[in-house]
Amino acid sequence: MKHAKAILVIFTFLFVFGTMKIAGNNAMVVHEGVRNVELNESVILSYESHGVISIINDTDFEIQAANEMWAGDGSSDTPFIIEGYNITNDASLSIEIKDVSLYFEIRDCLITSATHLNVGGVDLVNVTHGLLENCIISYKNTGLDIDFCDNLQVINCIMDNNAGAATVDASNHTTFTGCYFTNTTTGSGFYQDSSLWTTVSNCKIMHNGDYGVEIYGSDYATFTDSEASYNRYQGFYGENSDYGVYERNIVKANGDEGIYQFNSEYLTVAENTIYDNNRYGIYISSVNHVNVSYNTIYNNTFDGINLDDGSFGLIESNDVFNNGWTNFGSGSTASGIIVEYFDECIVSDNQVHNNSQHGIELSTVSSSSVEDNDVWGNYGVEGECGIYLYDLDFCNITSNTVYNNTDNGIYLDYTRDCIISHNIVYDNTNDGLVLDDSNRTLIYYNDFGWN
């Protein structure tokens, strides 16, 4: 279907310049200031009009494939091919396939409604070995709904202007590559529950009316090389989902946190660029075994990184700066990195600068270390320190370079059995090192000057 492939190329081109919205007359509108770009209606009509497709089992699939003369035989080498259709339907699901173990592909299809109605687009239930590629799904309740499925692939599909873009429920080994989850009216761009081993890569998750990504009870979820931006709430929200990986994503201008993870274990958040979010850059709560490393985090309204309540954390080699200034005039300030109510956390090799409160702050933490960080130029007006430590037990503050902060370089308040060693602390407005109600502190081989 060369015409159908041509239209997908045009749609993809338009997305490079802005987030699209499909109008009720099948015209494409790109939201970029006052710029509107409409597709030629004759190109839209190059799809072959087709009615609703409903397949209830393998036998039914084979019968319909023969009647429709779909290519393939349902095997792994020659899957059934459903392609090139325009299914505009306001009354029921456009494509429904359930209880199927045959191999199949849905390619180059336009699936839409004349107006927003409470009907779904594509619904796959208890199927395996399915593939969707180069499809456009719009003006539906849920654009793509995947339930109780295994080994599904979704490639280069556009799910735009639906109530919810895509839902994955009780399904395993689902992959999304090069897809758009955009412009939902009420739901999240990508919603997942009780599913394992999902991979989302090179996708755009933007301008959604709820969360960008919202997952629950879904272990081994991986999100890489994608963008989650301009969503109403968090860019990425995860709850009770262990072994999650969030790497090399752009996460910006979301209404709440960039990345928010709750009650999960063995998380990796690495090499992301996170900025201009309306709350925290990264907020991770009630978590054990978390690695936050090599991220660039800036211009967020609250703290750049906040780890709250857990154990076994690593915050390493991040560049965290310019956080907390949005609400600075109203008295709200934020630190670059905060760790609180945590055991055994390492904060190392970070660049933390120009945040509106403390550079690094640890509160009610034990058996942890702050080492080899560069902390400078944190400029607030409420006694902001380079490194601020409160209610700590058995912690090491070692080999940090701390300078040019508004108040003190390193401040210990109500700490016990801590070691301060091999730090270089200079050019801070007040004292280089302050101990307040702190006991059994070992201090050696530090360099303090010009404080």
Short mmCIF file of C-alpha atoms in Angstrom, two decimals:
data_model
loop_
_atom_site.label_atom_id
_atom_site.label_comp_id
_atom_site.label_asym_id
_atom_site.label_seq_id
_atom_site.Cartn_x
_atom_site.Cartn_y
_atom_site.Cartn_z
CA MET A 1 0.00 0.00 0.00
CA LYS A 2 2.34 2.76 -1.27
CA HIS A 3 -0.22 5.52 -0.74
CA ALA A 4 -0.76 4.51 2.86
CA LYS A 5 2.98 4.50 3.48
CA ALA A 6 3.25 7.95 1.93
CA ILE A 7 0.70 9.39 4.33
CA LEU A 8 2.61 7.95 7.30
CA VAL A 9 5.76 9.68 6.12
CA ILE A 10 3.89 12.99 5.95
CA PHE A 11 2.42 12.51 9.42
CA THR A 12 5.83 11.74 10.84
CA PHE A 13 7.32 14.79 9.14
CA LEU A 14 4.69 17.00 10.72
CA PHE A 15 5.46 15.64 14.17
CA VAL A 16 9.05 16.77 13.87
CA PHE A 17 7.84 20.36 13.94
CA GLY A 18 5.09 20.14 16.49
CA THR A 19 2.54 18.00 18.24
CA MET A 20 -0.27 17.08 15.93
CA LYS A 21 -3.98 17.10 16.34
CA ILE A 22 -6.36 15.38 13.95
CA ALA A 23 -9.44 17.43 13.24
CA GLY A 24 -12.88 16.01 12.75
CA ASN A 25 -12.63 16.41 8.99
CA ASN A 26 -9.49 14.26 8.88
CA ALA A 27 -7.27 17.33 8.48
CA MET A 28 -3.97 17.44 10.30
CA VAL A 29 -3.25 20.50 12.43
CA VAL A 30 0.21 21.14 13.85
CA HIS A 31 0.20 23.24 17.02
CA GLU A 32 3.19 25.55 16.76
CA GLY A 33 2.18 29.06 17.66
CA VAL A 34 -0.32 30.18 15.05
CA ARG A 35 1.02 27.83 12.43
CA ASN A 36 -1.52 25.37 11.00
CA VAL A 37 -0.65 22.76 8.39
CA GLU A 38 -3.40 20.72 6.77
CA LEU A 39 -3.00 17.56 4.75
CA ASN A 40 -4.50 17.22 1.33
CA GLU A 41 -7.83 15.41 1.60
CA SER A 42 -7.12 13.36 -1.52
CA VAL A 43 -4.06 11.90 0.18
CA ILE A 44 -6.19 10.92 3.18
CA LEU A 45 -8.60 9.13 0.87
CA SER A 46 -5.79 6.97 -0.55
CA TYR A 47 -6.53 4.53 2.26
CA GLU A 48 -9.03 1.85 1.37
CA SER A 49 -12.25 2.30 3.34
CA HIS A 50 -13.13 -0.75 5.41
CA GLY A 51 -15.66 -1.72 8.01
CA VAL A 52 -15.04 -2.89 11.55
CA ILE A 53 -12.78 -5.92 11.97
CA SER A 54 -13.69 -8.33 14.77
CA ILE A 55 -11.82 -11.64 15.16
CA ILE A 56 -12.66 -13.98 18.03
CA ASN A 57 -10.22 -16.92 17.63
CA ASP A 58 -7.72 -18.62 15.32
CA THR A 59 -10.37 -20.30 13.18
CA ASP A 60 -12.24 -17.05 12.72
CA PHE A 61 -9.00 -15.33 11.74
CA GLU A 62 -8.30 -17.95 9.07
CA ILE A 63 -11.83 -17.67 7.65
CA GLN A 64 -11.74 -13.89 7.49
CA ALA A 65 -8.23 -13.89 6.02
CA ALA A 66 -9.43 -16.15 3.21
CA ASN A 67 -12.52 -14.03 2.56
CA GLU A 68 -10.57 -10.76 2.63
CA MET A 69 -7.62 -12.23 0.73
CA TRP A 70 -5.19 -11.02 3.36
CA ALA A 71 -1.61 -12.03 2.67
CA GLY A 72 0.06 -14.68 4.81
CA ASP A 73 -0.90 -17.92 6.50
CA GLY A 74 -0.54 -17.03 10.19
CA SER A 75 2.88 -18.62 10.62
CA SER A 76 5.95 -16.90 12.01
CA ASP A 77 7.50 -16.69 8.53
CA THR A 78 4.38 -15.43 6.75
CA PRO A 79 2.04 -13.74 9.22
CA PHE A 80 -1.40 -12.56 8.21
CA ILE A 81 -1.25 -8.95 6.97
CA ILE A 82 -4.04 -6.45 7.57
CA GLU A 83 -2.99 -3.22 5.87
CA GLY A 84 -3.91 -0.01 4.16
CA TYR A 85 -7.40 0.47 5.63
CA ASN A 86 -9.26 3.57 6.71
CA ILE A 87 -11.63 2.40 9.43
CA THR A 88 -13.71 5.40 10.49
CA ASN A 89 -16.21 4.14 13.00
CA ASP A 90 -18.31 5.82 15.68
CA ALA A 91 -20.29 2.88 17.04
CA SER A 92 -17.86 0.18 18.21
CA LEU A 93 -14.24 -0.91 18.30
CA SER A 94 -12.54 -0.45 14.95
CA ILE A 95 -10.32 -3.53 15.27
CA GLU A 96 -10.87 -6.23 17.89
CA ILE A 97 -8.75 -9.38 17.96
CA LYS A 98 -8.95 -11.85 20.83
CA ASP A 99 -7.96 -15.41 21.74
CA VAL A 100 -5.55 -15.70 18.82
CA SER A 101 -2.19 -17.50 18.79
CA LEU A 102 -1.50 -16.98 15.07
CA TYR A 103 1.08 -14.49 13.86
CA PHE A 104 -0.35 -11.30 12.37
CA GLU A 105 0.50 -7.73 11.46
CA ILE A 106 -1.66 -4.62 11.25
CA ARG A 107 0.11 -2.09 9.04
CA ASP A 108 -0.45 1.30 7.47
CA CYS A 109 -4.00 1.79 8.76
CA LEU A 110 -5.91 4.94 9.70
CA ILE A 111 -8.28 4.27 12.60
CA THR A 112 -10.46 7.16 13.69
CA SER A 113 -13.90 8.52 14.50
CA ALA A 114 -15.70 11.54 13.14
CA THR A 115 -15.96 12.92 16.68
CA HIS A 116 -14.75 11.98 20.17
CA LEU A 117 -16.95 9.08 21.24
CA ASN A 118 -16.79 6.44 23.93
CA VAL A 119 -15.50 3.71 21.62
CA GLY A 120 -12.03 2.23 21.41
CA GLY A 121 -9.66 2.05 18.49
CA VAL A 122 -7.69 -1.22 18.51
CA ASP A 123 -8.36 -3.81 21.21
CA LEU A 124 -6.12 -6.88 21.50
CA VAL A 125 -7.07 -9.50 24.11
CA ASN A 126 -5.22 -12.75 24.78
CA VAL A 127 -3.18 -12.70 21.60
CA THR A 128 0.47 -13.47 20.95
CA HIS A 129 2.86 -12.66 18.15
CA GLY A 130 1.04 -9.55 16.95
CA LEU A 131 2.60 -6.47 15.39
CA LEU A 132 1.20 -2.99 14.72
CA GLU A 133 3.24 -0.79 12.42
CA ASN A 134 2.76 2.63 10.85
CA CYS A 135 -0.81 3.03 12.08
CA ILE A 136 -2.60 6.23 13.07
CA ILE A 137 -5.25 5.99 15.81
CA SER A 138 -7.20 9.10 16.75
CA TYR A 139 -10.45 10.39 18.24
CA LYS A 140 -11.05 7.21 20.23
CA ASN A 141 -11.66 6.48 23.90
CA THR A 142 -8.54 4.34 24.30
CA GLY A 143 -6.52 4.39 21.12
CA LEU A 144 -4.74 1.06 21.68
CA ASP A 145 -5.79 -1.40 24.40
CA ILE A 146 -3.62 -4.48 25.06
CA ASP A 147 -4.93 -7.02 27.60
CA PHE A 148 -3.58 -10.45 28.60
CA CYS A 149 -1.19 -10.53 25.66
CA ASP A 150 2.40 -11.64 25.14
CA ASN A 151 5.15 -10.65 22.72
CA LEU A 152 3.36 -7.78 20.97
CA GLN A 153 5.29 -5.16 19.02
CA VAL A 154 4.10 -1.63 18.23
CA ILE A 155 6.32 0.26 15.78
CA ASN A 156 6.04 3.81 14.44
CA CYS A 157 2.41 4.22 15.42
CA ILE A 158 0.72 7.54 16.17
CA MET A 159 -1.88 7.59 18.94
CA ASP A 160 -3.04 11.18 19.04
CA ASN A 161 -6.06 13.05 20.37
CA ASN A 162 -7.69 10.09 22.09
CA ALA A 163 -9.11 10.09 25.62
CA GLY A 164 -6.18 7.79 26.49
CA ALA A 165 -3.45 6.91 24.01
CA ALA A 166 -2.38 3.35 24.96
CA THR A 167 -3.15 0.92 27.78
CA VAL A 168 -1.26 -2.28 28.61
CA ASP A 169 -2.86 -4.55 31.21
CA ALA A 170 -1.70 -7.98 32.40
CA SER A 171 0.55 -8.36 29.36
CA ASN A 172 4.20 -9.34 29.10
CA HIS A 173 7.09 -8.59 26.75
CA THR A 174 5.35 -5.72 24.95
CA THR A 175 7.57 -3.34 22.98
CA PHE A 176 6.87 0.13 21.63
CA THR A 177 9.37 1.71 19.25
CA GLY A 178 9.17 5.10 17.56
CA CYS A 179 5.59 5.78 18.65
CA TYR A 180 3.69 8.96 19.55
CA PHE A 181 1.42 9.07 22.62
CA THR A 182 0.08 12.60 22.42
CA ASN A 183 -2.75 15.03 23.11
CA THR A 184 -4.99 12.87 25.29
CA THR A 185 -8.08 14.64 26.55
CA THR A 186 -8.45 13.00 29.98
CA GLY A 187 -6.19 9.95 30.30
CA SER A 188 -2.46 9.31 30.34
CA GLY A 189 -0.32 8.98 27.27
CA PHE A 190 0.85 5.50 28.29
CA TYR A 191 -0.90 3.53 31.06
CA GLN A 192 0.21 0.13 32.31
CA ASP A 193 -0.90 -2.20 35.10
CA SER A 194 0.28 -5.66 36.21
CA SER A 195 2.55 -6.22 33.22
CA LEU A 196 6.15 -7.41 32.95
CA TRP A 197 9.11 -6.69 30.68
CA THR A 198 7.63 -3.76 28.76
CA THR A 199 10.05 -1.72 26.64
CA VAL A 200 9.34 1.77 25.31
CA SER A 201 12.07 3.36 23.19
CA ASN A 202 12.43 6.35 20.89
CA CYS A 203 8.88 7.51 21.62
CA LYS A 204 7.21 10.90 22.14
CA ILE A 205 4.89 11.16 25.15
CA MET A 206 3.65 14.71 25.10
CA HIS A 207 0.79 17.15 25.75
CA ASN A 208 -1.36 14.62 27.57
CA GLY A 209 -4.27 15.53 29.84
CA ASP A 210 -3.09 13.32 32.71
CA TYR A 211 0.32 11.65 33.25
CA GLY A 212 2.77 11.12 30.45
CA VAL A 213 3.57 7.57 31.58
CA GLU A 214 1.62 5.95 34.42
CA ILE A 215 2.48 2.41 35.57
CA TYR A 216 1.45 0.22 38.50
CA GLY A 217 2.63 -3.21 39.60
CA SER A 218 4.76 -3.61 36.49
CA ASP A 219 8.28 -4.95 37.02
CA TYR A 220 11.13 -4.72 34.52
CA ALA A 221 9.68 -1.76 32.62
CA THR A 222 12.25 0.05 30.49
CA PHE A 223 11.89 3.53 29.03
CA THR A 224 14.80 4.74 26.90
CA ASP A 225 15.63 7.47 24.40
CA SER A 226 12.14 8.96 24.63
CA GLU A 227 10.63 12.33 25.46
CA ALA A 228 7.99 12.92 28.14
CA SER A 229 7.08 16.59 28.09
CA TYR A 230 4.22 19.05 28.59
CA ASN A 231 2.02 16.52 30.38
CA ARG A 232 -0.50 17.68 32.97
CA TYR A 233 1.05 15.76 35.88
CA GLN A 234 4.29 13.75 36.01
CA GLY A 235 6.29 12.88 32.94
CA PHE A 236 6.97 9.37 34.31
CA TYR A 237 4.97 8.03 37.26
CA GLY A 238 5.61 4.54 38.64
CA GLU A 239 4.23 2.74 41.68
CA ASN A 240 4.99 -0.75 43.04
CA SER A 241 7.10 -1.45 39.98
CA ASP A 242 10.51 -3.03 40.62
CA TYR A 243 13.59 -3.17 38.38
CA GLY A 244 12.47 -0.16 36.34
CA VAL A 245 14.94 1.51 33.99
CA TYR A 246 14.66 5.13 32.81
CA GLU A 247 17.61 6.05 30.62
CA ARG A 248 18.51 8.75 28.08
CA ASN A 249 15.10 10.41 28.13
CA ILE A 250 14.21 14.09 27.80
CA VAL A 251 11.75 15.01 30.55
CA LYS A 252 10.67 18.63 30.53
CA ALA A 253 7.89 21.10 31.31
CA ASN A 254 5.55 18.67 33.04
CA GLY A 255 2.92 19.97 35.46
CA ASP A 256 4.33 18.04 38.44
CA GLU A 257 7.56 16.02 38.75
CA GLY A 258 9.66 14.99 35.83
CA ILE A 259 10.12 11.46 37.24
CA TYR A 260 8.18 10.22 40.29
CA GLN A 261 8.65 6.67 41.62
CA PHE A 262 6.95 5.26 44.71
CA ASN A 263 7.31 2.02 46.68
CA SER A 264 9.55 0.30 44.16
CA GLU A 265 12.93 -1.44 44.29
CA TYR A 266 16.04 -1.76 42.13
CA LEU A 267 15.43 1.36 40.05
CA THR A 268 17.84 2.90 37.58
CA VAL A 269 17.43 6.52 36.51
CA ALA A 270 20.40 7.43 34.34
CA GLU A 271 21.57 9.77 31.59
CA ASN A 272 18.31 11.70 31.43
CA THR A 273 17.91 15.42 30.79
CA ILE A 274 15.26 16.73 33.19
CA TYR A 275 14.29 20.39 33.29
CA ASP A 276 11.54 23.00 33.58
CA ASN A 277 9.21 20.71 35.53
CA ASN A 278 6.76 22.34 37.91
CA ARG A 279 7.77 20.33 40.99
CA TYR A 280 10.80 18.07 41.57
CA GLY A 281 13.09 16.96 38.80
CA ILE A 282 13.30 13.45 40.30
CA TYR A 283 11.30 12.38 43.35
CA ILE A 284 11.72 8.80 44.59
CA SER A 285 9.95 7.67 47.77
CA SER A 286 9.79 4.42 49.75
CA VAL A 287 12.37 2.68 47.62
CA ASN A 288 15.25 0.29 48.19
CA HIS A 289 18.23 -0.10 45.85
CA VAL A 290 18.05 2.95 43.59
CA ASN A 291 20.68 4.30 41.22
CA VAL A 292 20.38 7.92 40.05
CA SER A 293 23.39 8.69 37.90
CA TYR A 294 24.70 10.78 35.01
CA ASN A 295 21.57 12.92 34.76
CA THR A 296 21.41 16.62 33.90
CA ILE A 297 18.74 18.26 36.08
CA TYR A 298 17.97 21.96 36.08
CA ASN A 299 15.34 24.71 36.26
CA ASN A 300 12.84 22.64 38.20
CA THR A 301 10.55 24.43 40.65
CA PHE A 302 11.47 22.22 43.65
CA ASP A 303 14.54 20.08 44.38
CA GLY A 304 16.54 18.61 41.55
CA ILE A 305 16.78 15.15 43.17
CA ASN A 306 14.82 14.07 46.25
CA LEU A 307 15.20 10.59 47.76
CA ASP A 308 12.73 10.13 50.58
CA ASP A 309 12.51 7.03 52.80
CA GLY A 310 14.46 3.97 51.79
CA SER A 311 17.84 2.28 51.76
CA PHE A 312 20.77 1.44 49.50
CA GLY A 313 20.87 4.47 47.24
CA LEU A 314 23.49 5.76 44.83
CA ILE A 315 23.39 9.34 43.53
CA GLU A 316 26.39 9.65 41.28
CA SER A 317 27.82 11.92 38.58
CA ASN A 318 24.77 14.14 38.12
CA ASP A 319 24.84 17.80 37.11
CA VAL A 320 22.19 19.52 39.24
CA PHE A 321 21.73 23.27 38.98
CA ASN A 322 19.35 26.25 38.88
CA ASN A 323 16.60 24.46 40.79
CA GLY A 324 14.16 26.25 43.07
CA TRP A 325 14.30 29.71 41.56
CA THR A 326 10.79 29.70 40.06
CA ASN A 327 9.13 30.34 43.44
CA PHE A 328 12.09 32.14 44.96
CA GLY A 329 10.32 35.49 45.14
CA SER A 330 7.48 33.99 47.19
CA GLY A 331 9.89 32.51 49.72
CA SER A 332 10.01 28.96 48.35
CA THR A 333 13.50 27.54 47.87
CA ALA A 334 14.86 24.16 46.85
CA SER A 335 18.08 22.22 47.17
CA GLY A 336 20.01 20.51 44.43
CA ILE A 337 20.04 17.06 46.09
CA ILE A 338 18.05 15.99 49.16
CA VAL A 339 18.23 12.59 50.85
CA GLU A 340 15.99 12.07 53.89
CA TYR A 341 14.95 9.12 56.06
CA PHE A 342 17.44 6.91 54.26
CA ASP A 343 20.02 4.28 55.20
CA GLU A 344 23.20 3.49 53.29
CA CYS A 345 23.20 6.09 50.56
CA ILE A 346 26.23 7.26 48.59
CA VAL A 347 26.21 10.77 47.09
CA SER A 348 29.34 11.07 44.97
CA ASP A 349 30.96 12.86 42.03
CA ASN A 350 28.06 15.25 41.47
CA GLN A 351 28.22 18.84 40.25
CA VAL A 352 25.72 20.80 42.38
CA HIS A 353 25.51 24.53 41.82
CA ASN A 354 23.30 27.62 41.76
CA ASN A 355 20.33 26.08 43.52
CA SER A 356 18.15 28.35 45.64
CA GLN A 357 18.71 26.49 48.92
CA HIS A 358 21.42 24.02 49.95
CA GLY A 359 23.57 22.25 47.41
CA ILE A 360 23.39 18.82 49.09
CA GLU A 361 21.13 18.14 52.07
CA LEU A 362 20.94 14.95 54.15
CA SER A 363 18.32 14.65 56.89
CA THR A 364 17.72 11.68 59.22
CA VAL A 365 20.20 9.49 57.40
CA SER A 366 22.57 6.79 58.64
CA SER A 367 25.59 4.86 57.39
CA SER A 368 25.93 7.04 54.31
CA SER A 369 28.60 9.11 52.57
CA VAL A 370 28.94 12.37 50.68
CA GLU A 371 32.16 12.20 48.70
CA ASP A 372 33.99 13.74 45.73
CA ASN A 373 31.27 16.28 44.95
CA ASP A 374 31.78 19.82 43.64
CA VAL A 375 29.29 22.10 45.40
CA TRP A 376 29.33 25.81 44.66
CA GLY A 377 27.32 28.96 44.17
CA ASN A 378 24.12 27.97 45.95
CA TYR A 379 22.82 31.46 46.51
CA GLY A 380 19.58 31.58 48.49
CA VAL A 381 18.82 34.01 51.29
CA GLU A 382 17.76 31.63 54.07
CA GLY A 383 21.14 30.43 55.33
CA GLU A 384 21.91 28.13 52.43
CA CYS A 385 24.95 25.90 52.79
CA GLY A 386 27.00 23.95 50.35
CA ILE A 387 26.41 20.72 52.31
CA TYR A 388 23.80 20.67 55.09
CA LEU A 389 23.56 17.62 57.38
CA TYR A 390 20.88 17.07 60.01
CA ASP A 391 20.26 14.11 62.34
CA LEU A 392 22.92 11.83 60.90
CA ASP A 393 24.57 8.72 62.32
CA PHE A 394 27.85 7.16 61.14
CA CYS A 395 28.24 9.19 57.96
CA ASN A 396 31.39 10.22 56.06
CA ILE A 397 31.81 13.61 54.38
CA THR A 398 34.95 13.16 52.34
CA SER A 399 36.91 14.74 49.47
CA ASN A 400 34.32 17.35 48.49
CA THR A 401 35.11 20.77 47.05
CA VAL A 402 32.69 23.31 48.55
CA TYR A 403 32.95 27.00 47.72
CA ASN A 404 31.17 30.29 47.10
CA ASN A 405 27.91 29.38 48.85
CA THR A 406 25.77 32.05 50.55
CA ASP A 407 26.13 30.79 54.13
CA ASN A 408 28.38 28.01 55.43
CA GLY A 409 30.41 25.50 53.50
CA ILE A 410 29.55 22.38 55.55
CA TYR A 411 27.01 22.49 58.39
CA LEU A 412 26.39 19.60 60.81
CA ASP A 413 23.34 19.83 63.07
CA TYR A 414 22.45 17.14 65.62
CA THR A 415 24.77 14.49 64.18
CA ARG A 416 26.61 11.58 65.78
CA ASP A 417 29.74 9.61 64.91
CA CYS A 418 30.47 11.34 61.60
CA ILE A 419 33.80 11.83 59.83
CA ILE A 420 34.76 15.05 58.01
CA SER A 421 37.95 14.54 56.02
CA HIS A 422 39.91 15.60 52.93
CA ASN A 423 37.48 18.37 51.95
CA ILE A 424 38.46 21.67 50.33
CA VAL A 425 36.16 24.42 51.62
CA TYR A 426 36.67 28.06 50.69
CA ASP A 427 35.09 31.40 49.78
CA ASN A 428 31.80 30.71 51.53
CA THR A 429 30.08 33.76 53.03
CA ASN A 430 30.26 32.61 56.65
CA ASP A 431 32.06 29.61 58.16
CA GLY A 432 33.77 26.80 56.34
CA LEU A 433 32.60 24.19 58.87
CA VAL A 434 29.94 24.45 61.58
CA LEU A 435 29.10 21.82 64.22
CA ASP A 436 25.86 22.42 66.11
CA ASP A 437 24.80 19.93 68.79
CA SER A 438 26.92 17.26 67.10
CA ASN A 439 28.81 14.58 69.02
CA ARG A 440 31.83 12.37 68.40
CA THR A 441 32.79 14.06 65.11
CA LEU A 442 36.20 13.15 63.68
CA ILE A 443 37.73 15.98 61.59
CA TYR A 444 41.04 15.64 59.75
CA TYR A 445 42.99 16.57 56.60
CA ASN A 446 40.61 19.31 55.45
CA ASP A 447 41.59 22.59 53.80
CA PHE A 448 39.56 25.62 54.95
CA GLY A 449 40.26 29.08 53.58
CA TRP A 450 38.77 32.52 52.98
CA ASN A 451 35.43 31.74 54.61
#
